[in-house]
Amino acid sequence: MARGGPKLHHGRRQELGQSFQDGGEHYHRVRPGYPADSADWLIPAGARTAADIGAGTGKFTALLVERGLSVSAVDPSVDMLEQLSRAYPGVQALEGTAEATGLPAAAFDVVSVAQAWHWCDPLQASTEISRILKPHGVLGLIWNQLDTSVPWVHRLSRIMHAGDVHKPHFRPKIGPEFASLESHLTRWEDPVTPDDILELAKSRSYYLAANDAIRAKVTGNLTWYLHEHLGHAEGELLQLPYLTQTWRAVRA
């Protein structure tokens, strides 16, 4: 049973998810990618085909393409998919959701859902993903999150309202179609400037769904924290610590 992830009722989850429908260029520019060993650990030996669900602008799609897989990418945002197609013209890009991908049955060796499972209905999505996976195919669930074990990052995450920071006992909820759930953790750092962190905050669902007053409060607090409290200069390069949680399960 999943515990420790974002606790959102269905209506609020849909509202926040809708906030990503536009702004694909900004998202692609400011969001970090994923560490290579996340994909290396996830992708089963001999895999040739992959579907990236909730692909967004292709941040995880890139790792699948780099490893020579034939990739189909699905996302509900046309704007996001346009960014993905410009970056990876060889990827089949389809408008859809994890619950209704529009992809053929038993067609994929691996299905990845990066930074998106918390927007899905996990049981309906599990049924659909089981349908499109080959027998013994692999489901991968991936999250980038700020490493809040670092004190300054913990406070940063609270100012940014980074709600996807999981508690230590977190396990994603998946349907009975899958077995052998296991996880892999990668610690890494993203080189960013204070302005990059500000733009990163503006790409998050909390900011996108907020009114002007809340947005001004977030940016004001971030500016104070980074420049006055921490003393970082404009353009200074910081190493922002991340954790990447990668989960995999096998189609039962």
mmCIF file of C-alpha atoms in Angstrom:
data_model
loop_
_atom_site.group_PDB
_atom_site.id
_atom_site.type_symbol
_atom_site.label_atom_id
_atom_site.label_comp_id
_atom_site.label_asym_id
_atom_site.label_seq_id
_atom_site.Cartn_x
_atom_site.Cartn_y
_atom_site.Cartn_z
ATOM 1 C CA MET A 1 0.000 0.000 0.000
ATOM 2 C CA ALA A 2 1.358 3.420 -0.908
ATOM 3 C CA ARG A 3 2.101 5.755 1.983
ATOM 4 C CA GLY A 4 4.009 8.966 2.246
ATOM 5 C CA GLY A 5 3.353 10.440 -1.193
ATOM 6 C CA PRO A 6 1.329 13.532 -1.992
ATOM 7 C CA LYS A 7 -2.137 13.339 -0.375
ATOM 8 C CA LEU A 8 -4.485 14.915 -2.918
ATOM 9 C CA HIS A 9 -8.162 14.267 -3.452
ATOM 10 C CA HIS A 10 -9.148 13.492 -7.034
ATOM 11 C CA GLY A 11 -10.417 16.970 -7.912
ATOM 12 C CA ARG A 12 -7.313 18.733 -6.612
ATOM 13 C CA ARG A 13 -5.064 16.218 -8.370
ATOM 14 C CA GLN A 14 -6.801 16.935 -11.674
ATOM 15 C CA GLU A 15 -6.596 20.699 -11.086
ATOM 16 C CA LEU A 16 -2.855 20.595 -10.427
ATOM 17 C CA GLY A 17 -2.243 18.171 -13.290
ATOM 18 C CA GLN A 18 -4.038 20.537 -15.672
ATOM 19 C CA SER A 19 -1.517 23.238 -14.766
ATOM 20 C CA PHE A 20 1.062 21.476 -16.947
ATOM 21 C CA GLN A 21 -1.032 21.674 -20.130
ATOM 22 C CA ASP A 22 0.839 24.775 -21.324
ATOM 23 C CA GLY A 23 4.360 26.054 -20.804
ATOM 24 C CA GLY A 24 6.196 23.116 -22.360
ATOM 25 C CA GLU A 25 9.161 25.222 -23.485
ATOM 26 C CA HIS A 26 9.707 26.605 -19.967
ATOM 27 C CA TYR A 27 9.345 23.154 -18.393
ATOM 28 C CA HIS A 28 11.835 21.607 -20.798
ATOM 29 C CA ARG A 29 14.361 24.371 -20.205
ATOM 30 C CA VAL A 30 14.324 24.484 -16.401
ATOM 31 C CA ARG A 31 13.505 20.963 -15.212
ATOM 32 C CA PRO A 32 16.446 18.621 -14.586
ATOM 33 C CA GLY A 33 16.969 15.422 -16.512
ATOM 34 C CA TYR A 34 17.469 12.004 -14.929
ATOM 35 C CA PRO A 35 20.690 10.178 -14.019
ATOM 36 C CA ALA A 36 21.866 7.545 -16.490
ATOM 37 C CA ASP A 37 21.991 4.720 -13.967
ATOM 38 C CA SER A 38 18.244 5.103 -13.342
ATOM 39 C CA ALA A 39 17.587 3.877 -16.886
ATOM 40 C CA ASP A 40 20.443 1.350 -16.796
ATOM 41 C CA TRP A 41 18.948 -0.272 -13.693
ATOM 42 C CA LEU A 42 15.381 -0.148 -14.992
ATOM 43 C CA ILE A 43 15.672 -1.396 -18.572
ATOM 44 C CA PRO A 44 15.719 -5.208 -18.785
ATOM 45 C CA ALA A 45 18.418 -6.958 -20.807
ATOM 46 C CA GLY A 46 17.403 -7.421 -24.435
ATOM 47 C CA ALA A 47 14.651 -4.787 -24.330
ATOM 48 C CA ARG A 48 13.913 -3.200 -27.684
ATOM 49 C CA THR A 49 10.642 -1.314 -27.258
ATOM 50 C CA ALA A 50 9.558 1.210 -24.636
ATOM 51 C CA ALA A 51 6.586 3.422 -23.886
ATOM 52 C CA ASP A 52 7.142 6.560 -21.823
ATOM 53 C CA ILE A 53 3.847 7.565 -20.223
ATOM 54 C CA GLY A 54 3.348 11.091 -18.932
ATOM 55 C CA ALA A 55 6.446 11.803 -20.986
ATOM 56 C CA GLY A 56 6.115 15.578 -20.827
ATOM 57 C CA THR A 57 8.854 17.181 -22.900
ATOM 58 C CA GLY A 58 10.933 13.987 -22.978
ATOM 59 C CA LYS A 59 13.219 14.241 -19.958
ATOM 60 C CA PHE A 60 13.189 10.471 -19.360
ATOM 61 C CA THR A 61 12.431 9.663 -22.998
ATOM 62 C CA ALA A 62 15.948 10.877 -23.761
ATOM 63 C CA LEU A 63 17.510 8.031 -21.759
ATOM 64 C CA LEU A 64 15.402 5.448 -23.575
ATOM 65 C CA VAL A 65 16.365 6.868 -26.970
ATOM 66 C CA GLU A 66 20.051 7.014 -26.037
ATOM 67 C CA ARG A 67 19.948 3.289 -25.265
ATOM 68 C CA GLY A 68 18.648 2.428 -28.709
ATOM 69 C CA LEU A 69 15.078 1.541 -27.831
ATOM 70 C CA SER A 70 12.160 2.184 -30.159
ATOM 71 C CA VAL A 71 10.079 4.604 -28.089
ATOM 72 C CA SER A 72 6.469 5.735 -28.020
ATOM 73 C CA ALA A 73 5.715 8.729 -25.794
ATOM 74 C CA VAL A 74 2.278 9.539 -24.358
ATOM 75 C CA ASP A 75 1.184 12.723 -22.582
ATOM 76 C CA PRO A 76 -2.125 14.615 -22.174
ATOM 77 C CA SER A 77 -0.475 17.943 -23.067
ATOM 78 C CA VAL A 78 -0.119 18.744 -26.769
ATOM 79 C CA ASP A 79 2.216 21.595 -25.853
ATOM 80 C CA MET A 80 4.554 19.237 -23.996
ATOM 81 C CA LEU A 81 4.502 16.730 -26.848
ATOM 82 C CA GLU A 82 5.427 19.430 -29.349
ATOM 83 C CA GLN A 83 8.578 20.106 -27.331
ATOM 84 C CA LEU A 84 9.326 16.383 -27.192
ATOM 85 C CA SER A 85 8.880 15.927 -30.936
ATOM 86 C CA ARG A 86 11.246 18.800 -31.704
ATOM 87 C CA ALA A 87 13.930 17.263 -29.512
ATOM 88 C CA TYR A 88 13.313 13.616 -30.504
ATOM 89 C CA PRO A 89 11.692 13.475 -33.958
ATOM 90 C CA GLY A 90 12.123 9.701 -34.146
ATOM 91 C CA VAL A 91 9.817 9.106 -31.170
ATOM 92 C CA GLN A 92 6.147 8.373 -31.784
ATOM 93 C CA ALA A 93 4.300 11.020 -29.744
ATOM 94 C CA LEU A 94 0.651 10.436 -28.830
ATOM 95 C CA GLU A 95 -1.870 12.419 -26.812
ATOM 96 C CA GLY A 96 -3.220 10.219 -24.030
ATOM 97 C CA THR A 97 -3.046 9.264 -20.381
ATOM 98 C CA ALA A 98 -1.745 6.383 -18.271
ATOM 99 C CA GLU A 99 -5.316 5.138 -17.936
ATOM 100 C CA ALA A 100 -5.953 5.311 -21.719
ATOM 101 C CA THR A 101 -2.699 5.306 -23.690
ATOM 102 C CA GLY A 102 -4.080 4.475 -27.126
ATOM 103 C CA LEU A 103 -1.121 2.100 -27.632
ATOM 104 C CA PRO A 104 -1.358 -1.467 -28.969
ATOM 105 C CA ALA A 105 -1.574 -4.489 -26.675
ATOM 106 C CA ALA A 106 1.500 -6.541 -25.715
ATOM 107 C CA ALA A 107 3.814 -4.232 -27.685
ATOM 108 C CA PHE A 108 6.443 -3.051 -25.183
ATOM 109 C CA ASP A 109 9.295 -4.528 -23.179
ATOM 110 C CA VAL A 110 9.322 -1.649 -20.697
ATOM 111 C CA VAL A 111 6.917 1.144 -19.755
ATOM 112 C CA SER A 112 8.249 4.131 -17.819
ATOM 113 C CA VAL A 113 6.283 6.748 -15.901
ATOM 114 C CA ALA A 114 8.640 9.504 -14.757
ATOM 115 C CA GLN A 115 7.468 12.251 -12.387
ATOM 116 C CA ALA A 116 3.847 11.462 -13.228
ATOM 117 C CA TRP A 117 2.504 8.440 -11.312
ATOM 118 C CA HIS A 118 1.099 10.691 -8.572
ATOM 119 C CA TRP A 119 -1.176 12.303 -11.200
ATOM 120 C CA CYS A 120 -2.601 8.899 -12.211
ATOM 121 C CA ASP A 121 -5.245 6.573 -10.859
ATOM 122 C CA PRO A 122 -2.759 3.821 -9.951
ATOM 123 C CA LEU A 123 -5.131 0.872 -10.336
ATOM 124 C CA GLN A 124 -6.608 1.963 -13.666
ATOM 125 C CA ALA A 125 -3.149 2.893 -14.934
ATOM 126 C CA SER A 126 -1.740 -0.471 -13.847
ATOM 127 C CA THR A 127 -4.439 -2.288 -15.818
ATOM 128 C CA GLU A 128 -3.761 -0.241 -18.944
ATOM 129 C CA ILE A 129 0.018 -0.562 -18.692
ATOM 130 C CA SER A 130 -0.268 -4.317 -18.148
ATOM 131 C CA ARG A 131 -2.292 -4.449 -21.372
ATOM 132 C CA ILE A 132 0.411 -2.773 -23.469
ATOM 133 C CA LEU A 133 3.351 -4.655 -21.919
ATOM 134 C CA LYS A 134 4.643 -7.932 -23.270
ATOM 135 C CA PRO A 135 4.548 -10.935 -20.904
ATOM 136 C CA HIS A 136 7.147 -10.379 -18.150
ATOM 137 C CA GLY A 137 7.572 -6.769 -19.279
ATOM 138 C CA VAL A 138 8.757 -4.166 -16.791
ATOM 139 C CA LEU A 139 6.906 -1.181 -15.339
ATOM 140 C CA GLY A 140 9.207 1.621 -14.175
ATOM 141 C CA LEU A 141 8.152 4.487 -11.900
ATOM 142 C CA ILE A 142 10.692 7.286 -11.511
ATOM 143 C CA TRP A 143 10.819 10.403 -9.337
ATOM 144 C CA ASN A 144 13.376 13.177 -9.127
ATOM 145 C CA GLN A 145 13.155 14.932 -5.800
ATOM 146 C CA LEU A 146 15.211 17.438 -3.881
ATOM 147 C CA ASP A 147 17.501 15.804 -1.324
ATOM 148 C CA THR A 148 15.894 17.225 1.811
ATOM 149 C CA SER A 149 18.385 15.425 4.069
ATOM 150 C CA VAL A 150 20.574 18.467 3.278
ATOM 151 C CA PRO A 151 19.356 21.226 5.649
ATOM 152 C CA TRP A 152 19.443 24.168 3.216
ATOM 153 C CA VAL A 153 17.644 22.084 0.594
ATOM 154 C CA HIS A 154 14.983 21.059 3.109
ATOM 155 C CA ARG A 155 14.116 24.704 3.726
ATOM 156 C CA LEU A 156 14.291 25.431 -0.008
ATOM 157 C CA SER A 157 11.765 22.660 -0.703
ATOM 158 C CA ARG A 158 9.338 24.168 1.804
ATOM 159 C CA ILE A 159 9.617 27.630 0.253
ATOM 160 C CA MET A 160 9.110 26.142 -3.237
ATOM 161 C CA HIS A 161 6.219 23.941 -2.019
ATOM 162 C CA ALA A 162 7.926 20.927 -3.568
ATOM 163 C CA GLY A 163 5.162 18.503 -2.634
ATOM 164 C CA ASP A 164 6.661 15.476 -4.404
ATOM 165 C CA VAL A 165 9.329 14.926 -1.726
ATOM 166 C CA HIS A 166 8.554 11.433 -0.442
ATOM 167 C CA LYS A 167 8.828 10.227 3.125
ATOM 168 C CA PRO A 168 11.332 7.396 3.806
ATOM 169 C CA HIS A 169 8.657 4.677 3.953
ATOM 170 C CA PHE A 170 7.079 5.636 0.610
ATOM 171 C CA ARG A 171 6.120 2.816 -1.769
ATOM 172 C CA PRO A 172 4.121 3.542 -4.913
ATOM 173 C CA LYS A 173 0.733 1.882 -5.200
ATOM 174 C CA ILE A 174 0.419 -0.479 -8.159
ATOM 175 C CA GLY A 175 -2.240 -2.928 -9.280
ATOM 176 C CA PRO A 176 -2.318 -6.728 -8.864
ATOM 177 C CA GLU A 177 -1.145 -7.108 -12.461
ATOM 178 C CA PHE A 178 2.420 -6.494 -11.241
ATOM 179 C CA ALA A 179 4.771 -8.291 -8.873
ATOM 180 C CA SER A 180 8.304 -8.069 -7.442
ATOM 181 C CA LEU A 181 8.314 -4.323 -6.758
ATOM 182 C CA GLU A 182 11.857 -3.147 -5.974
ATOM 183 C CA SER A 183 13.652 0.173 -5.843
ATOM 184 C CA HIS A 184 16.926 1.874 -6.697
ATOM 185 C CA LEU A 185 18.201 5.189 -5.315
ATOM 186 C CA THR A 186 20.579 7.594 -7.064
ATOM 187 C CA ARG A 187 22.150 10.602 -5.360
ATOM 188 C CA TRP A 188 23.385 13.312 -7.697
ATOM 189 C CA GLU A 189 23.769 17.084 -8.043
ATOM 190 C CA ASP A 190 22.475 19.502 -10.654
ATOM 191 C CA PRO A 191 24.601 22.626 -11.329
ATOM 192 C CA VAL A 192 22.258 25.636 -11.178
ATOM 193 C CA THR A 193 22.288 29.371 -10.505
ATOM 194 C CA PRO A 194 19.908 31.167 -8.116
ATOM 195 C CA ASP A 195 17.914 32.308 -11.143
ATOM 196 C CA ASP A 196 17.654 28.677 -12.296
ATOM 197 C CA ILE A 197 16.175 27.730 -8.920
ATOM 198 C CA LEU A 198 13.649 30.542 -9.214
ATOM 199 C CA GLU A 199 12.625 29.334 -12.672
ATOM 200 C CA LEU A 200 12.437 25.764 -11.361
ATOM 201 C CA ALA A 201 9.954 26.911 -8.706
ATOM 202 C CA LYS A 202 7.865 28.548 -11.432
ATOM 203 C CA SER A 203 7.611 25.196 -13.262
ATOM 204 C CA ARG A 204 5.981 23.417 -10.311
ATOM 205 C CA SER A 205 2.262 22.701 -10.109
ATOM 206 C CA TYR A 206 1.800 24.696 -6.880
ATOM 207 C CA TYR A 207 3.103 27.875 -8.540
ATOM 208 C CA LEU A 208 1.335 27.301 -11.856
ATOM 209 C CA ALA A 209 -2.041 26.818 -10.161
ATOM 210 C CA ALA A 210 -1.587 29.768 -7.732
ATOM 211 C CA ASN A 211 -2.920 33.311 -7.955
ATOM 212 C CA ASP A 212 -0.679 36.339 -8.461
ATOM 213 C CA ALA A 213 -0.395 37.107 -4.739
ATOM 214 C CA ILE A 214 0.818 33.597 -3.874
ATOM 215 C CA ARG A 215 3.235 33.618 -6.804
ATOM 216 C CA ALA A 216 4.704 36.931 -5.628
ATOM 217 C CA LYS A 217 5.103 35.532 -2.113
ATOM 218 C CA VAL A 218 6.941 32.438 -3.390
ATOM 219 C CA THR A 219 9.341 34.407 -5.574
ATOM 220 C CA GLY A 220 9.940 37.006 -2.864
ATOM 221 C CA ASN A 221 10.708 34.349 -0.258
ATOM 222 C CA LEU A 222 13.016 32.504 -2.636
ATOM 223 C CA THR A 223 14.897 35.661 -3.573
ATOM 224 C CA TRP A 224 15.398 36.516 0.111
ATOM 225 C CA TYR A 225 16.469 32.959 0.996
ATOM 226 C CA LEU A 226 18.992 32.493 -1.820
ATOM 227 C CA HIS A 227 20.552 35.953 -1.868
ATOM 228 C CA GLU A 228 20.138 37.477 1.585
ATOM 229 C CA HIS A 229 19.971 34.465 3.893
ATOM 230 C CA LEU A 230 22.365 32.121 2.054
ATOM 231 C CA GLY A 231 24.397 34.936 0.507
ATOM 232 C CA HIS A 232 24.609 33.645 -3.054
ATOM 233 C CA ALA A 233 25.465 36.105 -5.809
ATOM 234 C CA GLU A 234 23.669 36.520 -9.127
ATOM 235 C CA GLY A 235 24.976 33.932 -11.579
ATOM 236 C CA GLU A 236 26.811 31.932 -8.913
ATOM 237 C CA LEU A 237 26.903 28.216 -9.722
ATOM 238 C CA LEU A 238 25.432 26.001 -6.999
ATOM 239 C CA GLN A 239 25.257 22.223 -6.773
ATOM 240 C CA LEU A 240 21.615 21.380 -6.048
ATOM 241 C CA PRO A 241 21.387 17.899 -4.438
ATOM 242 C CA TYR A 242 18.804 15.467 -5.818
ATOM 243 C CA LEU A 243 17.612 11.959 -5.127
ATOM 244 C CA THR A 244 16.172 9.878 -7.951
ATOM 245 C CA GLN A 245 13.917 7.039 -6.844
ATOM 246 C CA THR A 246 13.459 4.373 -9.500
ATOM 247 C CA TRP A 247 10.946 1.586 -8.919
ATOM 248 C CA ARG A 248 10.382 -1.429 -11.129
ATOM 249 C CA ALA A 249 7.835 -4.229 -11.131
ATOM 250 C CA VAL A 250 7.275 -7.143 -13.492
ATOM 251 C CA ARG A 251 4.030 -7.918 -15.263
ATOM 252 C CA ALA A 252 2.709 -10.911 -13.339
#
